[in-house]
JSON list of C-alpha atoms in Angstrom, two decimals:
[
{"chain": "N", "resi": 994, "resn": "MET", "atom": "CA", "xyz": [96.84, 101.87, 70.51]},
{"chain": "N", "resi": 995, "resn": "VAL", "atom": "CA", "xyz": [98.83, 102.93, 73.09]},
{"chain": "N", "resi": 996, "resn": "THR", "atom": "CA", "xyz": [101.68, 105.10, 71.73]},
{"chain": "N", "resi": 997, "resn": "GLY", "atom": "CA", "xyz": [104.24, 107.36, 73.82]},
{"chain": "N", "resi": 998, "resn": "PRO", "atom": "CA", "xyz": [106.00, 107.77, 76.41]},
{"chain": "N", "resi": 999, "resn": "VAL", "atom": "CA", "xyz": [103.65, 105.75, 78.44]},
{"chain": "N", "resi": 1000, "resn": "LYS", "atom": "CA", "xyz": [104.60, 102.37, 75.52]},
{"chain": "N", "resi": 1001, "resn": "THR", "atom": "CA", "xyz": [107.67, 103.22, 75.09]},
{"chain": "N", "resi": 1002, "resn": "ARG", "atom": "CA", "xyz": [108.55, 102.63, 79.17]},
{"chain": "N", "resi": 1003, "resn": "ILE", "atom": "CA", "xyz": [106.39, 99.18, 78.63]},
{"chain": "N", "resi": 1004, "resn": "GLY", "atom": "CA", "xyz": [107.93, 98.02, 75.74]},
{"chain": "N", "resi": 1005, "resn": "ASP", "atom": "CA", "xyz": [111.67, 98.31, 78.08]},
{"chain": "N", "resi": 1006, "resn": "LEU", "atom": "CA", "xyz": [110.15, 95.52, 79.55]},
{"chain": "N", "resi": 1007, "resn": "SER", "atom": "CA", "xyz": [109.23, 93.02, 77.33]},
{"chain": "N", "resi": 1008, "resn": "SER", "atom": "CA", "xyz": [111.20, 89.42, 78.07]},
{"chain": "N", "resi": 1009, "resn": "ASP", "atom": "CA", "xyz": [111.70, 89.74, 74.36]},
{"chain": "N", "resi": 1010, "resn": "GLY", "atom": "CA", "xyz": [116.14, 90.35, 74.01]},
{"chain": "N", "resi": 1011, "resn": "LYS", "atom": "CA", "xyz": [116.47, 89.53, 77.11]},
{"chain": "N", "resi": 1012, "resn": "THR", "atom": "CA", "xyz": [118.85, 87.15, 78.22]},
{"chain": "N", "resi": 1013, "resn": "GLY", "atom": "CA", "xyz": [119.29, 88.01, 82.60]},
{"chain": "N", "resi": 1014, "resn": "PRO", "atom": "CA", "xyz": [116.24, 89.11, 85.16]},
{"chain": "N", "resi": 1015, "resn": "PRO", "atom": "CA", "xyz": [115.47, 92.36, 85.29]},
{"chain": "N", "resi": 1016, "resn": "PRO", "atom": "CA", "xyz": [117.16, 94.80, 88.50]},
{"chain": "N", "resi": 1017, "resn": "PHE", "atom": "CA", "xyz": [117.75, 94.24, 91.88]},
{"chain": "N", "resi": 1018, "resn": "VAL", "atom": "CA", "xyz": [115.87, 90.39, 92.44]},
{"chain": "N", "resi": 1019, "resn": "GLY", "atom": "CA", "xyz": [117.60, 88.16, 94.40]},
{"chain": "N", "resi": 1020, "resn": "SER", "atom": "CA", "xyz": [119.22, 92.17, 96.36]},
{"chain": "N", "resi": 1021, "resn": "ARG", "atom": "CA", "xyz": [116.18, 93.83, 96.89]},
{"chain": "N", "resi": 1022, "resn": "PHE", "atom": "CA", "xyz": [113.27, 90.92, 96.33]},
{"chain": "N", "resi": 1023, "resn": "GLU", "atom": "CA", "xyz": [112.02, 88.27, 95.68]},
{"chain": "N", "resi": 1024, "resn": "LEU", "atom": "CA", "xyz": [108.69, 87.34, 94.32]},
{"chain": "N", "resi": 1025, "resn": "PRO", "atom": "CA", "xyz": [105.95, 87.08, 94.71]},
{"chain": "N", "resi": 1026, "resn": "GLY", "atom": "CA", "xyz": [106.67, 90.30, 96.60]},
{"chain": "N", "resi": 1027, "resn": "THR", "atom": "CA", "xyz": [108.48, 89.20, 99.53]},
{"chain": "N", "resi": 1028, "resn": "PHE", "atom": "CA", "xyz": [111.19, 92.66, 100.87]},
{"chain": "N", "resi": 1029, "resn": "LEU", "atom": "CA", "xyz": [115.50, 91.67, 101.32]},
{"chain": "N", "resi": 1030, "resn": "ARG", "atom": "CA", "xyz": [116.66, 93.54, 104.08]},
{"chain": "N", "resi": 1031, "resn": "GLU", "atom": "CA", "xyz": [118.31, 96.91, 102.14]},
{"chain": "N", "resi": 1032, "resn": "PRO", "atom": "CA", "xyz": [119.20, 99.24, 105.24]},
{"chain": "N", "resi": 1033, "resn": "GLY", "atom": "CA", "xyz": [119.76, 103.21, 103.59]},
{"chain": "N", "resi": 1034, "resn": "ASN", "atom": "CA", "xyz": [119.27, 106.24, 103.87]},
{"chain": "N", "resi": 1035, "resn": "THR", "atom": "CA", "xyz": [117.09, 109.24, 102.06]},
{"chain": "N", "resi": 1036, "resn": "VAL", "atom": "CA", "xyz": [115.46, 112.99, 101.89]},
{"chain": "N", "resi": 1037, "resn": "VAL", "atom": "CA", "xyz": [111.78, 111.21, 100.87]},
{"chain": "N", "resi": 1038, "resn": "SER", "atom": "CA", "xyz": [108.28, 114.35, 100.62]},
{"chain": "N", "resi": 1039, "resn": "HIS", "atom": "CA", "xyz": [105.85, 110.95, 101.91]},
{"chain": "N", "resi": 1040, "resn": "VAL", "atom": "CA", "xyz": [102.64, 111.46, 100.37]},
{"chain": "N", "resi": 1041, "resn": "LEU", "atom": "CA", "xyz": [100.20, 112.74, 102.68]},
{"chain": "N", "resi": 1042, "resn": "PRO", "atom": "CA", "xyz": [98.75, 110.22, 104.96]},
{"chain": "N", "resi": 1043, "resn": "GLY", "atom": "CA", "xyz": [94.98, 110.70, 104.86]},
{"chain": "N", "resi": 1044, "resn": "SER", "atom": "CA", "xyz": [94.46, 112.88, 101.65]},
{"chain": "N", "resi": 1045, "resn": "GLY", "atom": "CA", "xyz": [92.79, 112.44, 98.47]},
{"chain": "N", "resi": 1046, "resn": "THR", "atom": "CA", "xyz": [96.02, 111.55, 97.14]},
{"chain": "N", "resi": 1047, "resn": "GLU", "atom": "CA", "xyz": [96.88, 109.09, 98.93]},
{"chain": "N", "resi": 1048, "resn": "ALA", "atom": "CA", "xyz": [93.14, 107.91, 98.54]},
{"chain": "N", "resi": 1049, "resn": "ALA", "atom": "CA", "xyz": [93.55, 108.05, 94.07]},
{"chain": "N", "resi": 1050, "resn": "LEU", "atom": "CA", "xyz": [96.65, 106.28, 94.83]},
{"chain": "N", "resi": 1051, "resn": "LEU", "atom": "CA", "xyz": [95.68, 103.36, 97.21]},
{"chain": "N", "resi": 1052, "resn": "ASP", "atom": "CA", "xyz": [92.98, 102.77, 94.19]},
{"chain": "N", "resi": 1053, "resn": "VAL", "atom": "CA", "xyz": [95.56, 103.33, 91.34]},
{"chain": "N", "resi": 1054, "resn": "ARG", "atom": "CA", "xyz": [97.52, 100.72, 92.70]},
{"chain": "N", "resi": 1055, "resn": "ALA", "atom": "CA", "xyz": [94.75, 97.88, 93.96]},
{"chain": "N", "resi": 1056, "resn": "ARG", "atom": "CA", "xyz": [93.98, 98.30, 89.81]},
{"chain": "N", "resi": 1057, "resn": "MET", "atom": "CA", "xyz": [96.74, 97.91, 89.08]},
{"chain": "N", "resi": 1058, "resn": "MET", "atom": "CA", "xyz": [97.22, 95.12, 91.23]},
{"chain": "N", "resi": 1059, "resn": "ALA", "atom": "CA", "xyz": [94.32, 93.23, 89.43]},
{"chain": "N", "resi": 1060, "resn": "LEU", "atom": "CA", "xyz": [95.58, 93.51, 86.34]},
{"chain": "N", "resi": 1061, "resn": "PRO", "atom": "CA", "xyz": [97.12, 90.55, 84.18]},
{"chain": "N", "resi": 1062, "resn": "HIS", "atom": "CA", "xyz": [100.78, 89.80, 85.27]},
{"chain": "N", "resi": 1063, "resn": "ALA", "atom": "CA", "xyz": [100.34, 91.54, 87.90]},
{"chain": "N", "resi": 1064, "resn": "HIS", "atom": "CA", "xyz": [102.21, 88.43, 89.57]},
{"chain": "N", "resi": 1065, "resn": "HIS", "atom": "CA", "xyz": [105.04, 89.67, 87.87]},
{"chain": "N", "resi": 1066, "resn": "PHE", "atom": "CA", "xyz": [105.76, 92.27, 90.55]},
{"chain": "N", "resi": 1067, "resn": "ALA", "atom": "CA", "xyz": [106.36, 92.40, 93.82]},
{"chain": "N", "resi": 1068, "resn": "PHE", "atom": "CA", "xyz": [104.49, 95.55, 95.50]},
{"chain": "N", "resi": 1069, "resn": "THR", "atom": "CA", "xyz": [105.76, 98.30, 98.20]},
{"chain": "N", "resi": 1070, "resn": "ALA", "atom": "CA", "xyz": [103.83, 98.22, 101.68]},
{"chain": "N", "resi": 1071, "resn": "PRO", "atom": "CA", "xyz": [100.63, 101.37, 101.04]},
{"chain": "N", "resi": 1072, "resn": "THR", "atom": "CA", "xyz": [102.43, 102.53, 104.01]},
{"chain": "N", "resi": 1073, "resn": "SER", "atom": "CA", "xyz": [105.74, 103.27, 101.73]},
{"chain": "N", "resi": 1074, "resn": "LEU", "atom": "CA", "xyz": [104.04, 105.67, 98.92]},
{"chain": "N", "resi": 1075, "resn": "HIS", "atom": "CA", "xyz": [106.62, 108.70, 98.81]},
{"chain": "N", "resi": 1076, "resn": "MET", "atom": "CA", "xyz": [109.08, 110.67, 96.46]},
{"chain": "N", "resi": 1077, "resn": "THR", "atom": "CA", "xyz": [112.63, 110.82, 97.03]},
{"chain": "N", "resi": 1078, "resn": "VAL", "atom": "CA", "xyz": [114.01, 114.36, 96.89]},
{"chain": "N", "resi": 1079, "resn": "ALA", "atom": "CA", "xyz": [117.86, 112.68, 97.33]},
{"chain": "N", "resi": 1080, "resn": "GLN", "atom": "CA", "xyz": [119.31, 109.31, 97.18]},
{"chain": "N", "resi": 1081, "resn": "GLY", "atom": "CA", "xyz": [121.36, 109.46, 100.58]},
{"chain": "N", "resi": 1082, "resn": "VAL", "atom": "CA", "xyz": [123.31, 106.04, 100.61]},
{"chain": "N", "resi": 1083, "resn": "LEU", "atom": "CA", "xyz": [122.39, 102.16, 100.65]},
{"chain": "N", "resi": 1084, "resn": "GLU", "atom": "CA", "xyz": [124.05, 99.08, 102.28]},
{"chain": "N", "resi": 1085, "resn": "THR", "atom": "CA", "xyz": [124.04, 97.22, 98.62]},
{"chain": "N", "resi": 1086, "resn": "ARG", "atom": "CA", "xyz": [125.89, 100.46, 96.92]},
{"chain": "N", "resi": 1087, "resn": "ARG", "atom": "CA", "xyz": [128.86, 100.66, 98.81]},
{"chain": "N", "resi": 1088, "resn": "VAL", "atom": "CA", "xyz": [130.78, 102.58, 96.06]},
{"chain": "N", "resi": 1089, "resn": "PRO", "atom": "CA", "xyz": [132.71, 105.87, 95.80]},
{"chain": "N", "resi": 1090, "resn": "GLY", "atom": "CA", "xyz": [130.25, 107.89, 94.26]},
{"chain": "N", "resi": 1091, "resn": "TYR", "atom": "CA", "xyz": [126.76, 107.34, 96.04]},
{"chain": "N", "resi": 1092, "resn": "TRP", "atom": "CA", "xyz": [128.88, 107.91, 99.46]},
{"chain": "N", "resi": 1093, "resn": "PRO", "atom": "CA", "xyz": [129.91, 110.04, 102.05]},
{"chain": "N", "resi": 1094, "resn": "GLN", "atom": "CA", "xyz": [133.46, 111.75, 101.04]},
{"chain": "N", "resi": 1095, "resn": "GLY", "atom": "CA", "xyz": [135.85, 111.06, 102.98]},
{"chain": "N", "resi": 1096, "resn": "VAL", "atom": "CA", "xyz": [134.05, 108.64, 105.03]},
{"chain": "N", "resi": 1097, "resn": "GLY", "atom": "CA", "xyz": [135.93, 104.49, 104.98]},
{"chain": "N", "resi": 1098, "resn": "LEU", "atom": "CA", "xyz": [133.23, 102.17, 102.97]},
{"chain": "N", "resi": 1099, "resn": "ASP", "atom": "CA", "xyz": [133.06, 99.70, 105.36]},
{"chain": "N", "resi": 1100, "resn": "VAL", "atom": "CA", "xyz": [131.75, 102.58, 108.17]},
{"chain": "N", "resi": 1101, "resn": "PRO", "atom": "CA", "xyz": [127.91, 100.83, 108.65]},
{"chain": "N", "resi": 1102, "resn": "VAL", "atom": "CA", "xyz": [125.51, 102.40, 107.79]},
{"chain": "N", "resi": 1103, "resn": "ASP", "atom": "CA", "xyz": [123.58, 103.22, 110.91]},
{"chain": "N", "resi": 1104, "resn": "ALA", "atom": "CA", "xyz": [126.94, 105.52, 111.36]},
{"chain": "N", "resi": 1105, "resn": "ILE", "atom": "CA", "xyz": [126.22, 107.45, 108.24]},
{"chain": "N", "resi": 1106, "resn": "THR", "atom": "CA", "xyz": [123.07, 108.51, 109.11]},
{"chain": "N", "resi": 1107, "resn": "ALA", "atom": "CA", "xyz": [123.73, 109.65, 112.44]},
{"chain": "N", "resi": 1108, "resn": "LEU", "atom": "CA", "xyz": [126.08, 111.26, 110.87]},
{"chain": "N", "resi": 1109, "resn": "TYR", "atom": "CA", "xyz": [123.80, 112.32, 108.57]},
{"chain": "N", "resi": 1110, "resn": "LEU", "atom": "CA", "xyz": [121.58, 114.07, 111.53]},
{"chain": "N", "resi": 1111, "resn": "GLU", "atom": "CA", "xyz": [124.33, 116.00, 112.63]},
{"chain": "N", "resi": 1112, "resn": "ARG", "atom": "CA", "xyz": [125.09, 117.56, 109.55]},
{"chain": "N", "resi": 1113, "resn": "PHE", "atom": "CA", "xyz": [121.86, 117.49, 107.77]},
{"chain": "N", "resi": 1114, "resn": "ALA", "atom": "CA", "xyz": [120.22, 119.86, 111.41]},
{"chain": "N", "resi": 1115, "resn": "SER", "atom": "CA", "xyz": [121.51, 122.18, 110.06]},
{"chain": "N", "resi": 1116, "resn": "VAL", "atom": "CA", "xyz": [119.95, 122.32, 105.82]},
{"chain": "N", "resi": 1117, "resn": "THR", "atom": "CA", "xyz": [118.62, 125.35, 104.75]},
{"chain": "N", "resi": 1118, "resn": "ASP", "atom": "CA", "xyz": [114.50, 125.76, 104.36]},
{"chain": "N", "resi": 1119, "resn": "GLN", "atom": "CA", "xyz": [115.43, 125.55, 100.40]},
{"chain": "N", "resi": 1120, "resn": "GLY", "atom": "CA", "xyz": [111.26, 126.33, 100.39]},
{"chain": "N", "resi": 1121, "resn": "HIS", "atom": "CA", "xyz": [108.05, 124.22, 98.64]},
{"chain": "N", "resi": 1122, "resn": "PHE", "atom": "CA", "xyz": [106.93, 123.21, 96.16]},
{"chain": "N", "resi": 1123, "resn": "GLU", "atom": "CA", "xyz": [104.34, 121.07, 94.38]},
{"chain": "N", "resi": 1124, "resn": "VAL", "atom": "CA", "xyz": [104.48, 118.37, 91.85]},
{"chain": "N", "resi": 1125, "resn": "ARG", "atom": "CA", "xyz": [102.90, 116.35, 89.51]},
{"chain": "N", "resi": 1126, "resn": "VAL", "atom": "CA", "xyz": [101.38, 113.20, 87.26]},
{"chain": "N", "resi": 1127, "resn": "LYS", "atom": "CA", "xyz": [103.85, 113.62, 84.56]},
{"chain": "N", "resi": 1128, "resn": "ASP", "atom": "CA", "xyz": [103.24, 109.91, 83.67]},
{"chain": "N", "resi": 1129, "resn": "LEU", "atom": "CA", "xyz": [102.65, 106.03, 84.44]},
{"chain": "N", "resi": 1130, "resn": "THR", "atom": "CA", "xyz": [104.41, 102.66, 84.94]},
{"chain": "N", "resi": 1131, "resn": "PRO", "atom": "CA", "xyz": [104.00, 99.38, 85.96]},
{"chain": "N", "resi": 1132, "resn": "TYR", "atom": "CA", "xyz": [106.76, 100.28, 88.19]},
{"chain": "N", "resi": 1133, "resn": "GLY", "atom": "CA", "xyz": [104.51, 103.74, 89.73]},
{"chain": "N", "resi": 1134, "resn": "LEU", "atom": "CA", "xyz": [104.44, 107.75, 89.03]},
{"chain": "N", "resi": 1135, "resn": "VAL", "atom": "CA", "xyz": [106.59, 109.45, 87.66]},
{"chain": "N", "resi": 1136, "resn": "VAL", "atom": "CA", "xyz": [106.54, 113.54, 88.71]},
{"chain": "N", "resi": 1137, "resn": "ALA", "atom": "CA", "xyz": [107.65, 116.57, 88.06]},
{"chain": "N", "resi": 1138, "resn": "GLY", "atom": "CA", "xyz": [107.14, 119.82, 89.79]},
{"chain": "N", "resi": 1139, "resn": "ALA", "atom": "CA", "xyz": [103.87, 121.44, 89.00]},
{"chain": "N", "resi": 1140, "resn": "THR", "atom": "CA", "xyz": [104.94, 124.56, 87.13]},
{"chain": "N", "resi": 1141, "resn": "PRO", "atom": "CA", "xyz": [108.33, 125.53, 86.66]},
{"chain": "N", "resi": 1142, "resn": "ASP", "atom": "CA", "xyz": [109.48, 127.35, 89.65]},
{"chain": "N", "resi": 1143, "resn": "ASP", "atom": "CA", "xyz": [108.36, 124.19, 91.55]},
{"chain": "N", "resi": 1144, "resn": "GLU", "atom": "CA", "xyz": [110.70, 121.82, 88.85]},
{"chain": "N", "resi": 1145, "resn": "ASN", "atom": "CA", "xyz": [113.28, 124.73, 89.98]},
{"chain": "N", "resi": 1146, "resn": "THR", "atom": "CA", "xyz": [112.51, 124.34, 94.16]},
{"chain": "N", "resi": 1147, "resn": "LEU", "atom": "CA", "xyz": [112.51, 120.57, 93.81]},
{"chain": "N", "resi": 1148, "resn": "ARG", "atom": "CA", "xyz": [116.42, 121.29, 91.29]},
{"chain": "N", "resi": 1149, "resn": "GLN", "atom": "CA", "xyz": [117.11, 123.28, 94.66]},
{"chain": "N", "resi": 1150, "resn": "TRP", "atom": "CA", "xyz": [117.10, 120.68, 97.39]},
{"chain": "N", "resi": 1151, "resn": "ARG", "atom": "CA", "xyz": [118.81, 118.32, 95.08]},
{"chain": "N", "resi": 1152, "resn": "ASP", "atom": "CA", "xyz": [121.95, 120.92, 95.08]},
{"chain": "N", "resi": 1153, "resn": "HIS", "atom": "CA", "xyz": [121.19, 121.89, 98.39]},
{"chain": "N", "resi": 1154, "resn": "LEU", "atom": "CA", "xyz": [121.73, 118.68, 99.62]},
{"chain": "N", "resi": 1155, "resn": "VAL", "atom": "CA", "xyz": [124.33, 117.45, 97.70]},
{"chain": "N", "resi": 1156, "resn": "GLY", "atom": "CA", "xyz": [126.76, 119.14, 100.79]},
{"chain": "N", "resi": 1157, "resn": "PRO", "atom": "CA", "xyz": [125.72, 117.00, 103.37]},
{"chain": "N", "resi": 1158, "resn": "PHE", "atom": "CA", "xyz": [125.40, 114.09, 102.17]},
{"chain": "N", "resi": 1159, "resn": "GLY", "atom": "CA", "xyz": [128.39, 114.73, 100.89]},
{"chain": "N", "resi": 1160, "resn": "TYR", "atom": "CA", "xyz": [129.14, 113.54, 96.93]},
{"chain": "N", "resi": 1161, "resn": "ARG", "atom": "CA", "xyz": [126.90, 113.78, 93.93]},
{"chain": "N", "resi": 1162, "resn": "HIS", "atom": "CA", "xyz": [124.90, 111.55, 92.91]},
{"chain": "N", "resi": 1163, "resn": "PRO", "atom": "CA", "xyz": [126.48, 110.17, 88.79]},
{"chain": "N", "resi": 1164, "resn": "ASP", "atom": "CA", "xyz": [122.44, 110.85, 87.53]},
{"chain": "N", "resi": 1165, "resn": "HIS", "atom": "CA", "xyz": [121.49, 113.66, 89.33]},
{"chain": "N", "resi": 1166, "resn": "ASP", "atom": "CA", "xyz": [120.78, 116.65, 86.64]},
{"chain": "N", "resi": 1167, "resn": "THR", "atom": "CA", "xyz": [119.10, 114.14, 84.80]},
{"chain": "N", "resi": 1168, "resn": "TYR", "atom": "CA", "xyz": [117.33, 112.52, 88.01]},
{"chain": "N", "resi": 1169, "resn": "GLU", "atom": "CA", "xyz": [113.17, 111.49, 87.08]},
{"chain": "N", "resi": 1170, "resn": "PHE", "atom": "CA", "xyz": [111.45, 112.39, 90.45]},
{"chain": "N", "resi": 1171, "resn": "HIS", "atom": "CA", "xyz": [109.24, 109.33, 91.25]},
{"chain": "N", "resi": 1172, "resn": "ILE", "atom": "CA", "xyz": [106.33, 107.63, 93.94]},
{"chain": "N", "resi": 1173, "resn": "THR", "atom": "CA", "xyz": [107.73, 104.09, 93.51]},
{"chain": "N", "resi": 1174, "resn": "PHE", "atom": "CA", "xyz": [104.52, 101.17, 93.48]},
{"chain": "N", "resi": 1175, "resn": "ALA", "atom": "CA", "xyz": [106.50, 98.60, 92.09]},
{"chain": "N", "resi": 1176, "resn": "TYR", "atom": "CA", "xyz": [109.81, 96.52, 91.03]},
{"chain": "N", "resi": 1177, "resn": "LEU", "atom": "CA", "xyz": [109.32, 94.08, 88.01]},
{"chain": "N", "resi": 1178, "resn": "GLY", "atom": "CA", "xyz": [110.47, 90.52, 88.81]},
{"chain": "N", "resi": 1179, "resn": "LYS", "atom": "CA", "xyz": [109.62, 88.75, 85.94]},
{"chain": "N", "resi": 1180, "resn": "TRP", "atom": "CA", "xyz": [110.15, 90.48, 82.29]},
{"chain": "N", "resi": 1181, "resn": "LEU", "atom": "CA", "xyz": [107.08, 90.20, 80.85]},
{"chain": "N", "resi": 1182, "resn": "PRO", "atom": "CA", "xyz": [104.70, 88.79, 77.43]},
{"chain": "N", "resi": 1183, "resn": "PRO", "atom": "CA", "xyz": [105.30, 90.99, 74.37]},
{"chain": "N", "resi": 1184, "resn": "GLU", "atom": "CA", "xyz": [101.82, 90.51, 74.30]},
{"chain": "N", "resi": 1185, "resn": "ALA", "atom": "CA", "xyz": [101.01, 91.61, 77.23]},
{"chain": "N", "resi": 1186, "resn": "ILE", "atom": "CA", "xyz": [102.68, 95.44, 76.75]},
{"chain": "N", "resi": 1187, "resn": "ASP", "atom": "CA", "xyz": [99.59, 96.61, 74.16]},
{"chain": "N", "resi": 1188, "resn": "PRO", "atom": "CA", "xyz": [97.43, 96.26, 77.22]},
{"chain": "N", "resi": 1189, "resn": "TYR", "atom": "CA", "xyz": [99.33, 96.98, 79.80]},
{"chain": "N", "resi": 1190, "resn": "ALA", "atom": "CA", "xyz": [100.07, 100.25, 77.47]},
{"chain": "N", "resi": 1191, "resn": "GLU", "atom": "CA", "xyz": [96.08, 100.76, 76.90]},
{"chain": "N", "resi": 1192, "resn": "ALA", "atom": "CA", "xyz": [94.91, 99.90, 80.41]},
{"chain": "N", "resi": 1193, "resn": "LEU", "atom": "CA", "xyz": [97.84, 102.33, 82.77]},
{"chain": "N", "resi": 1194, "resn": "GLN", "atom": "CA", "xyz": [97.38, 104.80, 79.85]},
{"chain": "N", "resi": 1195, "resn": "ALA", "atom": "CA", "xyz": [93.45, 105.12, 81.06]},
{"chain": "N", "resi": 1196, "resn": "MET", "atom": "CA", "xyz": [95.00, 105.24, 84.13]},
{"chain": "N", "resi": 1197, "resn": "LEU", "atom": "CA", "xyz": [96.81, 107.96, 83.64]},
{"chain": "N", "resi": 1198, "resn": "SER", "atom": "CA", "xyz": [94.73, 110.78, 82.22]},
{"chain": "N", "resi": 1199, "resn": "GLU", "atom": "CA", "xyz": [91.82, 109.61, 84.91]},
{"chain": "N", "resi": 1200, "resn": "LEU", "atom": "CA", "xyz": [94.70, 110.84, 87.60]},
{"chain": "N", "resi": 1201, "resn": "GLN", "atom": "CA", "xyz": [95.76, 114.08, 85.96]},
{"chain": "N", "resi": 1202, "resn": "ARG", "atom": "CA", "xyz": [92.25, 114.91, 85.63]},
{"chain": "N", "resi": 1203, "resn": "SER", "atom": "CA", "xyz": [90.81, 114.63, 89.69]},
{"chain": "N", "resi": 1204, "resn": "ASN", "atom": "CA", "xyz": [94.36, 114.64, 91.37]},
{"chain": "N", "resi": 1205, "resn": "PRO", "atom": "CA", "xyz": [96.27, 117.82, 89.18]},
{"chain": "N", "resi": 1206, "resn": "VAL", "atom": "CA", "xyz": [98.34, 118.89, 92.38]},
{"chain": "N", "resi": 1207, "resn": "LEU", "atom": "CA", "xyz": [99.63, 115.50, 94.53]},
{"chain": "N", "resi": 1208, "resn": "GLU", "atom": "CA", "xyz": [99.62, 116.28, 98.42]},
{"chain": "N", "resi": 1209, "resn": "LEU", "atom": "CA", "xyz": [103.37, 115.88, 99.59]},
{"chain": "N", "resi": 1210, "resn": "ASP", "atom": "CA", "xyz": [104.46, 115.89, 103.73]},
{"chain": "N", "resi": 1211, "resn": "ARG", "atom": "CA", "xyz": [107.52, 118.42, 103.61]},
{"chain": "N", "resi": 1212, "resn": "PRO", "atom": "CA", "xyz": [110.90, 117.28, 102.95]},
{"chain": "N", "resi": 1213, "resn": "ALA", "atom": "CA", "xyz": [112.57, 114.91, 105.94]},
{"chain": "N", "resi": 1214, "resn": "LEU", "atom": "CA", "xyz": [115.34, 112.53, 106.23]},
{"chain": "N", "resi": 1215, "resn": "CYS", "atom": "CA", "xyz": [114.66, 109.74, 106.35]},
{"chain": "N", "resi": 1216, "resn": "SER", "atom": "CA", "xyz": [115.95, 106.21, 107.34]},
{"chain": "N", "resi": 1217, "resn": "PHE", "atom": "CA", "xyz": [114.70, 102.58, 106.61]},
{"chain": "N", "resi": 1218, "resn": "GLU", "atom": "CA", "xyz": [116.00, 98.97, 106.23]},
{"chain": "N", "resi": 1219, "resn": "ASP", "atom": "CA", "xyz": [113.98, 98.36, 103.35]},
{"chain": "N", "resi": 1220, "resn": "MET", "atom": "CA", "xyz": [111.74, 98.95, 100.78]},
{"chain": "N", "resi": 1221, "resn": "ASN", "atom": "CA", "xyz": [108.74, 98.73, 102.64]},
{"chain": "N", "resi": 1222, "resn": "HIS", "atom": "CA", "xyz": [109.02, 101.75, 104.86]},
{"chain": "N", "resi": 1223, "resn": "PHE", "atom": "CA", "xyz": [110.76, 105.39, 105.49]},
{"chain": "N", "resi": 1224, "resn": "GLU", "atom": "CA", "xyz": [111.04, 106.04, 108.96]},
{"chain": "N", "resi": 1225, "resn": "PRO", "atom": "CA", "xyz": [111.01, 110.78, 109.08]},
{"chain": "N", "resi": 1226, "resn": "LEU", "atom": "CA", "xyz": [114.44, 110.77, 111.00]},
{"chain": "N", "resi": 1227, "resn": "LEU", "atom": "CA", "xyz": [114.61, 115.11, 110.49]},
{"chain": "N", "resi": 1228, "resn": "TYR", "atom": "CA", "xyz": [111.57, 117.61, 108.37]},
{"chain": "N", "resi": 1229, "resn": "LEU", "atom": "CA", "xyz": [113.95, 119.78, 106.70]},
{"chain": "N", "resi": 1230, "resn": "ARG", "atom": "CA", "xyz": [111.05, 122.43, 106.49]},
{"chain": "N", "resi": 1231, "resn": "GLN", "atom": "CA", "xyz": [109.42, 123.90, 109.29]},
{"chain": "N", "resi": 1232, "resn": "ALA", "atom": "CA", "xyz": [105.14, 123.84, 108.79]},
{"chain": "N", "resi": 1233, "resn": "GLY", "atom": "CA", "xyz": [102.83, 125.32, 106.62]}
]
């Protein structure tokens, strides 16, 4: 029986004690996998197209989609694979603390994206970083800096982007970097938890052996209409 972080994270998805649907059902997506319009902007590093990392992650994603109860999840498009560096605004999250200071809560998202394009044009490059796989959950990968220095650089990027974004998210310091594969649409039955944990632990161990460092593109300010595509508008690091 699997124990530890993988089991704990999956155990949280059990239907035991749950009364309502999982988060984002009906606002971000609907089962069996229809993603709803939810425009916004963000800074992400995409998984490098055509890389060994992309092939490995798509293999894990396909294996997850073949697991029992996979129909309880809505899987995002393969081309959406990315790691969020810092969150931008969301149409569905127009509240103080998640919205740029001095900008009205009724301002269209497109107008804020245009404002960010101006602000981010002068962002200082905070340096290159590499990431490793830390955990695998039914949602996807939890990642972290490949070394303590890489983790510091990632956090430095987040700190630096507070200024141009115009706010500091409440979870700024505790945020876990991740690469999303899917969203939960229906709680898992309790009897599914152990088999899921065992399957994901095997995939995690294999992925960590074969891909100790993930190949990511440069951080870029992106816009999106839903969770299936994140369009790069401005890269924040020079190539190379």
